[in-house]
mmCIF file of C-alpha atoms and ligand atoms in Angstrom:
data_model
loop_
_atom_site.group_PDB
_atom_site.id
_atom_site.type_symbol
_atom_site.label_atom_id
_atom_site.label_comp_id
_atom_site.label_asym_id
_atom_site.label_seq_id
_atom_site.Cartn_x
_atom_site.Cartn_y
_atom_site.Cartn_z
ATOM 1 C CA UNK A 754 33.960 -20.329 -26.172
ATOM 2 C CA UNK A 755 33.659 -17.211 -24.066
ATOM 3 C CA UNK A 756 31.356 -18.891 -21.828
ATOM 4 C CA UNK A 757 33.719 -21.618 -21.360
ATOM 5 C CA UNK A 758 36.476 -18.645 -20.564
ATOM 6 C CA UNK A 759 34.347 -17.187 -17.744
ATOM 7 C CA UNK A 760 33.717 -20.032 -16.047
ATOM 8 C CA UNK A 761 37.245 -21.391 -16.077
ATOM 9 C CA UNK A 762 38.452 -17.890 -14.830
ATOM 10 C CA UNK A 763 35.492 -17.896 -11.821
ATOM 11 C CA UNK A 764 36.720 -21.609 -11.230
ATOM 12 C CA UNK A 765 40.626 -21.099 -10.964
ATOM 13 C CA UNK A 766 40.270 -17.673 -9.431
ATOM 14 C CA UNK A 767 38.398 -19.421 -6.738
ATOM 15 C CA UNK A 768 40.836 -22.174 -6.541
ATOM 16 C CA UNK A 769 43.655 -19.992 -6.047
ATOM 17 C CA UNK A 770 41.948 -17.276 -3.988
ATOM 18 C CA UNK A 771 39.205 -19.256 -2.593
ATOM 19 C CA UNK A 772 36.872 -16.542 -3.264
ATOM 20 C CA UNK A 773 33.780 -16.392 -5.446
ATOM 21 C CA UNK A 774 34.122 -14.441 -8.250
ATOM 22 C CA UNK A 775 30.809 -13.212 -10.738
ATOM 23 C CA UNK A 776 32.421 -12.637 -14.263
ATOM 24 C CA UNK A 777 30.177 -10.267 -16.267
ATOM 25 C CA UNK A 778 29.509 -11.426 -19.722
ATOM 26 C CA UNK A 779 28.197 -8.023 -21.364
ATOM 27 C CA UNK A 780 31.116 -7.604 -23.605
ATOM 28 C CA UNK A 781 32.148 -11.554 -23.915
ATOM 29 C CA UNK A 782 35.754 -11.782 -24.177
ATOM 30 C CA UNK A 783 36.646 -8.088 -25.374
ATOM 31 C CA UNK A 784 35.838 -6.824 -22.125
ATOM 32 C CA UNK A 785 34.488 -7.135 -18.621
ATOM 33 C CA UNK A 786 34.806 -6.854 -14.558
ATOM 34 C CA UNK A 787 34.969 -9.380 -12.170
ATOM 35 C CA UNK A 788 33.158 -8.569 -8.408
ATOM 36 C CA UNK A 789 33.765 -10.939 -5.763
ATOM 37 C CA UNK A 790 30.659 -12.624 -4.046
ATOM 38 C CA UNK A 791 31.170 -12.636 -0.274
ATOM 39 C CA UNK A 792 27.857 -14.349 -0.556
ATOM 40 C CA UNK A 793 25.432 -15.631 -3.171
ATOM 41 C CA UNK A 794 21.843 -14.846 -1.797
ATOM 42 C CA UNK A 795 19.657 -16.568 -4.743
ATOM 43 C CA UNK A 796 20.535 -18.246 -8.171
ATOM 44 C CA UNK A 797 18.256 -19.508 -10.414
ATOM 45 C CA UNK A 798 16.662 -19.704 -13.737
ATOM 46 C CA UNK A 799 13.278 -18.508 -14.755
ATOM 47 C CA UNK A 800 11.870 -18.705 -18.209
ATOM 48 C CA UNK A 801 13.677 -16.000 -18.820
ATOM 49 C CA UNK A 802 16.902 -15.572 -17.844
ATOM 50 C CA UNK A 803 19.671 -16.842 -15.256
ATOM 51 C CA UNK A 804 19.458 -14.910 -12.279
ATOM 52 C CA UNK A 805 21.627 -13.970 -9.409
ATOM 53 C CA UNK A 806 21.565 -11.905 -5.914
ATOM 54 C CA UNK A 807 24.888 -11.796 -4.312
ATOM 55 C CA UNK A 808 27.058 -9.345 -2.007
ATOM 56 C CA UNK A 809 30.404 -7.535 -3.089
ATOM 57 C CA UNK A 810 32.534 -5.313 -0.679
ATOM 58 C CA UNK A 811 32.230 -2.434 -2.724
ATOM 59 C CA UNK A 812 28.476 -2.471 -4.535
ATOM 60 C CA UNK A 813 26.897 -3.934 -1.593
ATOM 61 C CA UNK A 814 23.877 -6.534 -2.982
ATOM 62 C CA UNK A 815 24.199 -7.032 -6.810
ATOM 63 C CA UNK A 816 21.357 -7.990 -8.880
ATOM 64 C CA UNK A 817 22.608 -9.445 -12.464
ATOM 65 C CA UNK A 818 20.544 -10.967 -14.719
ATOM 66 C CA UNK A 819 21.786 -13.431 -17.598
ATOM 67 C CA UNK A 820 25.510 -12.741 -16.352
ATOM 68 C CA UNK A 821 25.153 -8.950 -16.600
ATOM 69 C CA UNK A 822 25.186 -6.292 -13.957
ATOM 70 C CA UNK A 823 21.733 -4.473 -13.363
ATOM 71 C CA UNK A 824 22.058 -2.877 -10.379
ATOM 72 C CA UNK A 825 23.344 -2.735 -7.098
ATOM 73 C CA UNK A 826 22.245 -1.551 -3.792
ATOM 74 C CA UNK A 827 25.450 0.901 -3.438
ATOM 75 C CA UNK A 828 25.179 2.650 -6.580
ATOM 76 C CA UNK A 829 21.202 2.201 -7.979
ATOM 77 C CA UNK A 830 20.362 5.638 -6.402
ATOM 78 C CA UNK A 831 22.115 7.134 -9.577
ATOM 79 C CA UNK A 832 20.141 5.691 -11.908
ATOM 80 C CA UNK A 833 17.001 5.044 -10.074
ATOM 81 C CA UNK A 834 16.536 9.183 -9.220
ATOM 82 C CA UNK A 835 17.803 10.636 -12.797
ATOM 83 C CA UNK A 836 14.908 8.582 -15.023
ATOM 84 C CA UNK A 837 12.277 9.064 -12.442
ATOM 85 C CA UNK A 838 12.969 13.315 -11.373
ATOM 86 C CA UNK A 839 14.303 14.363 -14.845
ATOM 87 C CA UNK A 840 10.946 13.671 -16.184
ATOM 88 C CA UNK A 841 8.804 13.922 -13.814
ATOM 89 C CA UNK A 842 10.190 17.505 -12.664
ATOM 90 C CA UNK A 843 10.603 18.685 -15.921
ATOM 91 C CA UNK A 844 7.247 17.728 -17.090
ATOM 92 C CA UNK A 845 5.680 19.493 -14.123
ATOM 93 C CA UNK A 846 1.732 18.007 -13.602
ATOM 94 C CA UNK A 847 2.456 14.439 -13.622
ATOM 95 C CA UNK A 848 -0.202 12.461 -12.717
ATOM 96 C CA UNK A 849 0.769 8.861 -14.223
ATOM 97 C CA UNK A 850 3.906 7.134 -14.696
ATOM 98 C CA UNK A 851 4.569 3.783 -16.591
ATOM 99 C CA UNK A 852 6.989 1.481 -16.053
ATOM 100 C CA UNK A 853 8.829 -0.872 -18.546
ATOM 101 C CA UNK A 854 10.682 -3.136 -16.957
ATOM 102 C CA UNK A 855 12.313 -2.283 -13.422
ATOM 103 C CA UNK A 856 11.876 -5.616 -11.817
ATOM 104 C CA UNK A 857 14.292 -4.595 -9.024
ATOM 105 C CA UNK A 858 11.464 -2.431 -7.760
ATOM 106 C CA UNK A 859 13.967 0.591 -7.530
ATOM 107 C CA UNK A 860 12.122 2.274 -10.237
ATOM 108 C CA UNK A 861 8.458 2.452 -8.969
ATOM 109 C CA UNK A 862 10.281 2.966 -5.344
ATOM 110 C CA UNK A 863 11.519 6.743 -6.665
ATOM 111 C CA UNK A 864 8.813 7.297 -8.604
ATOM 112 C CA UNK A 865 6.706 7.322 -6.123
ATOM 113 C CA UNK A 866 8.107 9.582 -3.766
ATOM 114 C CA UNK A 867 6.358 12.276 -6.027
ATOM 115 C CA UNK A 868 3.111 12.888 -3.844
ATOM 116 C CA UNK A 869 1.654 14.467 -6.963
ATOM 117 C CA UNK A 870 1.202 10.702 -8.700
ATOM 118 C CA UNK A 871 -1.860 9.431 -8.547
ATOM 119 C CA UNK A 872 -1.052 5.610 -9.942
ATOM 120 C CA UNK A 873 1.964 4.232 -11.356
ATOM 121 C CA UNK A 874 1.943 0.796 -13.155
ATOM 122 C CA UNK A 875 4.773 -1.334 -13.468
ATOM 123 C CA UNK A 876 5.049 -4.047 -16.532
ATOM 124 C CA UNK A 877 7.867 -6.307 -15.698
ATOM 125 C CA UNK A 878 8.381 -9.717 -18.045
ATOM 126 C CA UNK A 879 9.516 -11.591 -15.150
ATOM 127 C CA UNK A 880 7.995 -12.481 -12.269
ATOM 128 C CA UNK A 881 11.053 -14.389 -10.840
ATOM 129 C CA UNK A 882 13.016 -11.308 -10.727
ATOM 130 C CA UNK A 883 10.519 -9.328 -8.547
ATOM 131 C CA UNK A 884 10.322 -11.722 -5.854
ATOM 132 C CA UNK A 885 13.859 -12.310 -5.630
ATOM 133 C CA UNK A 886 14.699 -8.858 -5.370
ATOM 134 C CA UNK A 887 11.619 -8.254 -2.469
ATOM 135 C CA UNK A 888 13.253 -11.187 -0.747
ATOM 136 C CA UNK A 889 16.977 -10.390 -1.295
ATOM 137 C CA UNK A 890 17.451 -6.695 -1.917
ATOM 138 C CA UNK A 891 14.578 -5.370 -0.140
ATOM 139 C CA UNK A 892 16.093 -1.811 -0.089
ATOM 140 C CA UNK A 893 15.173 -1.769 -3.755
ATOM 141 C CA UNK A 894 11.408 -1.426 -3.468
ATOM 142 C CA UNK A 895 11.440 -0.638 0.140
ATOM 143 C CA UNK A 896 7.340 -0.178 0.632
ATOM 144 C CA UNK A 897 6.521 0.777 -2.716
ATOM 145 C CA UNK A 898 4.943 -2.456 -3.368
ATOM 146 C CA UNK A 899 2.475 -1.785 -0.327
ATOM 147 C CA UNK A 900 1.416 1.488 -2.023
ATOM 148 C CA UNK A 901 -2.082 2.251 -3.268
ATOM 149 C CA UNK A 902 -0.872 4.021 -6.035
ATOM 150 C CA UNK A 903 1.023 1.217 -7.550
ATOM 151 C CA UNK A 904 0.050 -1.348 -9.896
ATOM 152 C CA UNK A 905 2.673 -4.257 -10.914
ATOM 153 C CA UNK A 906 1.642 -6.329 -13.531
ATOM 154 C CA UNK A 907 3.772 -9.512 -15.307
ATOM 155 C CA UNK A 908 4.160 -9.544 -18.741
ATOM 156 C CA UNK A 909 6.218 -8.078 -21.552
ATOM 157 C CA UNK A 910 5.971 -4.284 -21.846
ATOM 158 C CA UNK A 911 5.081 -4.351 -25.487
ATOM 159 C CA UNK A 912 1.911 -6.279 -25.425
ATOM 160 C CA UNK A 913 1.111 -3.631 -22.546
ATOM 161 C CA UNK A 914 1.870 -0.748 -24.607
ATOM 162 C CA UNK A 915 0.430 -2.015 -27.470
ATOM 163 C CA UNK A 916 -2.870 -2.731 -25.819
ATOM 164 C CA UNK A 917 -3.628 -0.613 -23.426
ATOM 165 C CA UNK A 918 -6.161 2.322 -24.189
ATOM 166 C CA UNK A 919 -4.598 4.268 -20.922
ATOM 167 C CA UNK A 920 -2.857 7.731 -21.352
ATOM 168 C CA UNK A 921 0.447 8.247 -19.189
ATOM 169 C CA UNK A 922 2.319 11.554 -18.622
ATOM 170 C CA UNK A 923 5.868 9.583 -18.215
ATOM 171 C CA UNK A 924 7.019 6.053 -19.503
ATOM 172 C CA UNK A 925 9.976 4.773 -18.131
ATOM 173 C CA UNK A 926 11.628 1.968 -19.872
ATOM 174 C CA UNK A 927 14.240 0.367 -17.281
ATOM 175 C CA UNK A 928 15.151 -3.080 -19.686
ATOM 176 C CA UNK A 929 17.895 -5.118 -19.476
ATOM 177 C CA UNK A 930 19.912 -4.210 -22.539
ATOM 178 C CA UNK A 931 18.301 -5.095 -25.898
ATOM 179 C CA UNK A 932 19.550 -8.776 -26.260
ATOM 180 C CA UNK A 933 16.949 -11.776 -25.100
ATOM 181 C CA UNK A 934 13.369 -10.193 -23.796
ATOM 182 C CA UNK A 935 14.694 -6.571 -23.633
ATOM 183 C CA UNK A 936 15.322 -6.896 -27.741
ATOM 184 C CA UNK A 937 11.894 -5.603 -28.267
ATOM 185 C CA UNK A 938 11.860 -2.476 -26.322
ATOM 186 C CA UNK A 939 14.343 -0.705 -28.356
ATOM 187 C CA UNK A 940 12.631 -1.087 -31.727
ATOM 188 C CA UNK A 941 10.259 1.558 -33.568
ATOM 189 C CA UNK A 942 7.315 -0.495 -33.317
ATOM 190 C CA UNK A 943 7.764 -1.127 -29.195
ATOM 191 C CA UNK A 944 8.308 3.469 -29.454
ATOM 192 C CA UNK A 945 5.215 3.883 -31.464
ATOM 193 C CA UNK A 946 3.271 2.020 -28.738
ATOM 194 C CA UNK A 947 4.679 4.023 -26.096
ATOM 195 C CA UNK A 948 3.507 7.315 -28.086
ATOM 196 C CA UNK A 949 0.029 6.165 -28.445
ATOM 197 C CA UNK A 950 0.146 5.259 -24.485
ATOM 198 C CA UNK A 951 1.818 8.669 -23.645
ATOM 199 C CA UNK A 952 -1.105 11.937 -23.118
ATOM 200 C CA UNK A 953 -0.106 15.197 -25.969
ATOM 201 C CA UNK A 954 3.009 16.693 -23.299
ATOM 202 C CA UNK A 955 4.056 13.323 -22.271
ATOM 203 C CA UNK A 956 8.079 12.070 -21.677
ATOM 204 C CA UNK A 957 9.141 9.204 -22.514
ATOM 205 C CA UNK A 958 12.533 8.201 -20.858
ATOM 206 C CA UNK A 959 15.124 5.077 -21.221
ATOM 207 C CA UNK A 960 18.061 3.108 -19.909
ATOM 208 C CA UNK A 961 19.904 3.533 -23.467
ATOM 209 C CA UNK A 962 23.295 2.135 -22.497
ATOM 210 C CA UNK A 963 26.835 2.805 -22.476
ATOM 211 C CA UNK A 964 27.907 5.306 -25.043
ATOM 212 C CA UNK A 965 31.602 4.447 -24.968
ATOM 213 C CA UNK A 966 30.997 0.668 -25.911
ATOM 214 C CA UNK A 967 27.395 0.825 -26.719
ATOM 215 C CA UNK A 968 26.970 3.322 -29.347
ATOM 216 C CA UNK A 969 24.794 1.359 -31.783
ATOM 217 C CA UNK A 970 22.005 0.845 -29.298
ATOM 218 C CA UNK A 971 22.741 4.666 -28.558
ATOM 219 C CA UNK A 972 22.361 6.009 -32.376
ATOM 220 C CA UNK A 973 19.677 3.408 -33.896
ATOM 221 C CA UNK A 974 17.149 3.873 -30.757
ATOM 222 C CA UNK A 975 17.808 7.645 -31.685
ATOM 223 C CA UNK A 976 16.932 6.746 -35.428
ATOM 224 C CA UNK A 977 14.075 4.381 -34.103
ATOM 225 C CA UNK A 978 12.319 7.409 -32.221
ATOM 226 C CA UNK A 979 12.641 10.437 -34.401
ATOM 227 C CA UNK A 980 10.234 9.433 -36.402
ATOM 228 C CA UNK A 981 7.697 9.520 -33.824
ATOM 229 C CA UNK A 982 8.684 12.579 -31.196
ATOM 230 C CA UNK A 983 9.645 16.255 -31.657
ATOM 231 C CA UNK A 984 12.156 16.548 -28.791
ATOM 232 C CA UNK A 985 14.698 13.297 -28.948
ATOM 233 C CA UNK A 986 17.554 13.756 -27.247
ATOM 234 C CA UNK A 987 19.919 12.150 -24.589
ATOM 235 C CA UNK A 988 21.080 12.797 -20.924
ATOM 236 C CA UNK A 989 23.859 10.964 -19.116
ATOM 237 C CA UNK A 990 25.065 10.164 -15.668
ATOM 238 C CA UNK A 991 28.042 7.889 -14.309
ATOM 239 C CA UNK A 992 26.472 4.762 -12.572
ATOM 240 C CA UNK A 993 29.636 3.321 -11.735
ATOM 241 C CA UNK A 994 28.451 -0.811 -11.811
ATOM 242 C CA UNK A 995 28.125 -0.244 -15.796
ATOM 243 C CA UNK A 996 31.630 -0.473 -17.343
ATOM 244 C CA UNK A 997 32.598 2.343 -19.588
ATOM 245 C CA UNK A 998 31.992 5.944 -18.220
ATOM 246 C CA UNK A 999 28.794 7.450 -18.759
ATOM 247 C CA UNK A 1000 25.168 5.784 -19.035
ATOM 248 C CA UNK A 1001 22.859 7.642 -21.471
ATOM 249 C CA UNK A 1002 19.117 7.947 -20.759
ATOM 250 C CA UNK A 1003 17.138 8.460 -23.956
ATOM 251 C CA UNK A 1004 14.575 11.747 -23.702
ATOM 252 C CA UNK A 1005 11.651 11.991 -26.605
ATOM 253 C CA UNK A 1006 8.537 13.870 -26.094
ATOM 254 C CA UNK A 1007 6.693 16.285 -28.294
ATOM 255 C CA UNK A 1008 6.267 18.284 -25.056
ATOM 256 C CA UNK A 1009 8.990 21.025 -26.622
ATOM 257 C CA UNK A 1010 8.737 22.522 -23.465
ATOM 258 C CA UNK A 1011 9.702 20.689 -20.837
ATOM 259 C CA UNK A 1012 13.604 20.740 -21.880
ATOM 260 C CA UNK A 1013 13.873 24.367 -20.898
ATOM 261 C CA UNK A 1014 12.152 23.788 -17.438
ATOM 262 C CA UNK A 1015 13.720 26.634 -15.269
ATOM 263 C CA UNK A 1016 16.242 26.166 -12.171
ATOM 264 C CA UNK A 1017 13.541 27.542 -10.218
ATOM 265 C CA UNK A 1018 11.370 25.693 -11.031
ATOM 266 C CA UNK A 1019 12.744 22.673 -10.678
ATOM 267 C CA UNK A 1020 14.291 23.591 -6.996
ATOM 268 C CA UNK A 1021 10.547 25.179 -6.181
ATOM 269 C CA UNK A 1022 9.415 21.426 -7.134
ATOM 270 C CA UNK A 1023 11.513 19.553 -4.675
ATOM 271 C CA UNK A 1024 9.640 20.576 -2.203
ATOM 272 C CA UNK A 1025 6.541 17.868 -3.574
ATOM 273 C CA UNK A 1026 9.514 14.495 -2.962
ATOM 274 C CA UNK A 1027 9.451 12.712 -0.233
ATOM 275 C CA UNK A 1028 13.200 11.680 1.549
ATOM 276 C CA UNK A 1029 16.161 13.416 0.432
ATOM 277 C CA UNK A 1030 18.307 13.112 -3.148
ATOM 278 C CA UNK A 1031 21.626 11.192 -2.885
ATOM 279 C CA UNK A 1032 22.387 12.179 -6.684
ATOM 280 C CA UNK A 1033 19.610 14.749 -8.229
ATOM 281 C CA UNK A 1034 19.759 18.289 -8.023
ATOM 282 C CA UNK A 1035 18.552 20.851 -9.897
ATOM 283 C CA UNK A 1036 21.261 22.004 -11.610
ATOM 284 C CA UNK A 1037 22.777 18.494 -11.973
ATOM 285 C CA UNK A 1038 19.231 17.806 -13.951
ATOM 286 C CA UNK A 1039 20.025 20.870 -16.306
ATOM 287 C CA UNK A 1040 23.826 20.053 -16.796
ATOM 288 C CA UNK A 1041 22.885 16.288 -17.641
ATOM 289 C CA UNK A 1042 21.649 16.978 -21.035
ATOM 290 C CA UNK A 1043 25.168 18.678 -21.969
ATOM 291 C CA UNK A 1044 26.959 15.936 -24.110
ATOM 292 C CA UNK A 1045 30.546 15.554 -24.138
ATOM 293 C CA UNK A 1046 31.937 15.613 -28.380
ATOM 294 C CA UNK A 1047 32.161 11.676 -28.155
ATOM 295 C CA UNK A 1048 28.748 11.092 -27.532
ATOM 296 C CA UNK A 1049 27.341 14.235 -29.852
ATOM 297 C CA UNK A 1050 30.047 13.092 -32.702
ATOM 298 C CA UNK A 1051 28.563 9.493 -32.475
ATOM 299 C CA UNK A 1052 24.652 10.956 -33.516
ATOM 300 C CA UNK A 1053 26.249 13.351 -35.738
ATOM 301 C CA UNK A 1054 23.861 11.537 -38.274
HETATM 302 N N1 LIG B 306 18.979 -0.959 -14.239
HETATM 303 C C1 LIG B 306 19.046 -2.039 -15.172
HETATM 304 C C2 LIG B 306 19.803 -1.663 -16.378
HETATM 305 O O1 LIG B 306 20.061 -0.482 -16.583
HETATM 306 O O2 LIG B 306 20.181 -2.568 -17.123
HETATM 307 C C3 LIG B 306 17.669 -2.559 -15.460
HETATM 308 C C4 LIG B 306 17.062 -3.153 -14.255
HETATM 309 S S1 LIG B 306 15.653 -4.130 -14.351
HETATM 310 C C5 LIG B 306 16.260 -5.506 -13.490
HETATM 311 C C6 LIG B 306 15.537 -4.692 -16.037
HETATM 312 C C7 LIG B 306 14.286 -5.523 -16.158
HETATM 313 O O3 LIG B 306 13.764 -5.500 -17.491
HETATM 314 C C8 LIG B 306 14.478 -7.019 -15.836
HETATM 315 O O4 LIG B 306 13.838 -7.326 -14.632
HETATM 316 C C9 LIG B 306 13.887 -7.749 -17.036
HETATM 317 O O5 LIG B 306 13.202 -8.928 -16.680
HETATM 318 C C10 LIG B 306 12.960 -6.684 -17.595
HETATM 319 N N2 LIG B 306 12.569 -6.880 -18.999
HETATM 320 C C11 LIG B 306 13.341 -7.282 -20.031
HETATM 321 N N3 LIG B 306 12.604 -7.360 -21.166
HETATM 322 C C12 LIG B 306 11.329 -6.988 -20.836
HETATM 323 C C13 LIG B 306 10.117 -6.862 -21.573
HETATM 324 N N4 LIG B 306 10.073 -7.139 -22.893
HETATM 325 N N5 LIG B 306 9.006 -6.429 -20.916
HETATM 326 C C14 LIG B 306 9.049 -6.138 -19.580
HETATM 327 N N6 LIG B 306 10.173 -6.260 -18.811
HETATM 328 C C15 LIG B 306 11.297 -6.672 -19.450
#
């Protein structure tokens, strides 16, 4: 019915207003945003999901994916910089990164700024999704597909994880949310993969959601990787496309140190990025694993 609801809102609002309209679907009729297209740059379906490229006023180009808002060029730095340097920095030596997901290219783009990674491999389920966003959002990757370092490979990131015999110092799992193809990425099995994959002080870091209207996916992925990591914890950031306040980032490693990686440190460390920040600092970084009481009351388990 909801589906029907979206589509007859798009359709009338473009009547009246003669505008496009996309009409996110994340929270079906309970909640939602609407962003007017200016322009639709590419629609289809892969075997996937639905996918669509357009341009809004305010976000710039939008990539959403089965009616849901991934990212956008105006706001992706957010989230693109926090799971790549929060890691990364606070691990210290990383040599090789892993990436779940990140079909937008934005991912493997930051990580790679780091001129102390020496190969990063990207496992993204669709195909589709990384051409589109080459030939519409191009800002997203930028050159990073041109780099030596990188490897992208199609397929779904738990057969990777599951198979490979490589060690990583960072996995990065940048899903969709865990409904169609992402489902598997937030179970125990999908995290007891990734700690076989990750070397004795690796981090493993995710896109965990919106805590506000999310908090299942927020307290069972905390359940699902307890039982496998020392250090499990959360870290949060606005990233103002994803209705509801603060996105969470999920943090496990049995690398007990690398939560209490010093100010210093971490500002000495800058120095080995490429480009400038537009949302990491330092002391941002620290301040970002500081949970407001709604979030901590919710794994009050
Ligand atoms: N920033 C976005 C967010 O927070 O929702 C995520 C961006 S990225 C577009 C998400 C990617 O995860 C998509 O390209 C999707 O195809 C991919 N994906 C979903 N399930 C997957 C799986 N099982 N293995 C690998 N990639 C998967």
């Amino acid at each position: 019915m909801f589906e029907e609801f979206a589509e007859a809102t798009a359709e009338k609002t473009k009547e009246l207003l003669k505008e496009n309209f996309f009409v996110e679907k994340l929270y079906g009729s309970n909640w939602g945003q609407i962003l007017k297209m200016t322009k639709v740059l590419y629609e289809g379906k892969s075997k996937f999901q639905k996918i669509i490229i357009f341009e809004n006023p305010i976000f710039g180009k939008v990539l959403a994916l089965d009616d849901v808002l991934q990212t956008s060029e105006n706001d992706e730095f957010i989230y693109h910089e926090m799971l790549t340097h929060t890691p990364i920095l606070a691990h210290g030596n990383v040599k090789k990164v892993l990436i779940i997901g990140g079909g937008d290219g934005g991912m493997l783009r930051e990580a790679l700024r780091h001129k102390s990674i020496e190969r990063a491999v990207m496992v993204e389920i669709d195909g589709d999704v990384v051409e589109a966003c080459k030939k519409h959002m191009p800002n997203l990757p930028k050159n990073a597909y041109e780099d030596p370092r990188a490897e992208v490979i199609i397929g779904d990131g738990i057969d990777y994880v599951k198979n490979t015999d490589e060690k990583f110092d960072v996995i990065i799992v940048d899903s969709t949310d865990p409904i169609g193809p992402g489902m598997i990425l937030f179970t125990k099995e999908f995290y007891s993969y990734c700690k076989n994959a990750l070397n004795n002080d690796g981090i493993i870091v995710t896109q965990n959601g919106v805590p506000f209207s999310q908090a299942d996916e927020l307290v069972q992925t905390y359940k699902n990787r307890k039982c496998y990591f020392k250090d499990n914890r959360f870290y949060i950031a606005p990233v103002f496309g994803y209705v509801g306040g603060f996105m969470a980032f999920g943090w496990a490693t049995d690398n007990e140190k690398a939560i209490d990686v010093s100010l210093e440190k971490l500002k000495n460390d800058l120095s080995n990025i490429e480009g400038v920040m537009r949302y990491y600092t330092p002391e941002v970084h620290k301040s970002s694993f500081c949970l407001p009481m709604y979030i901590q009351n919710k794994l009050k388990l």
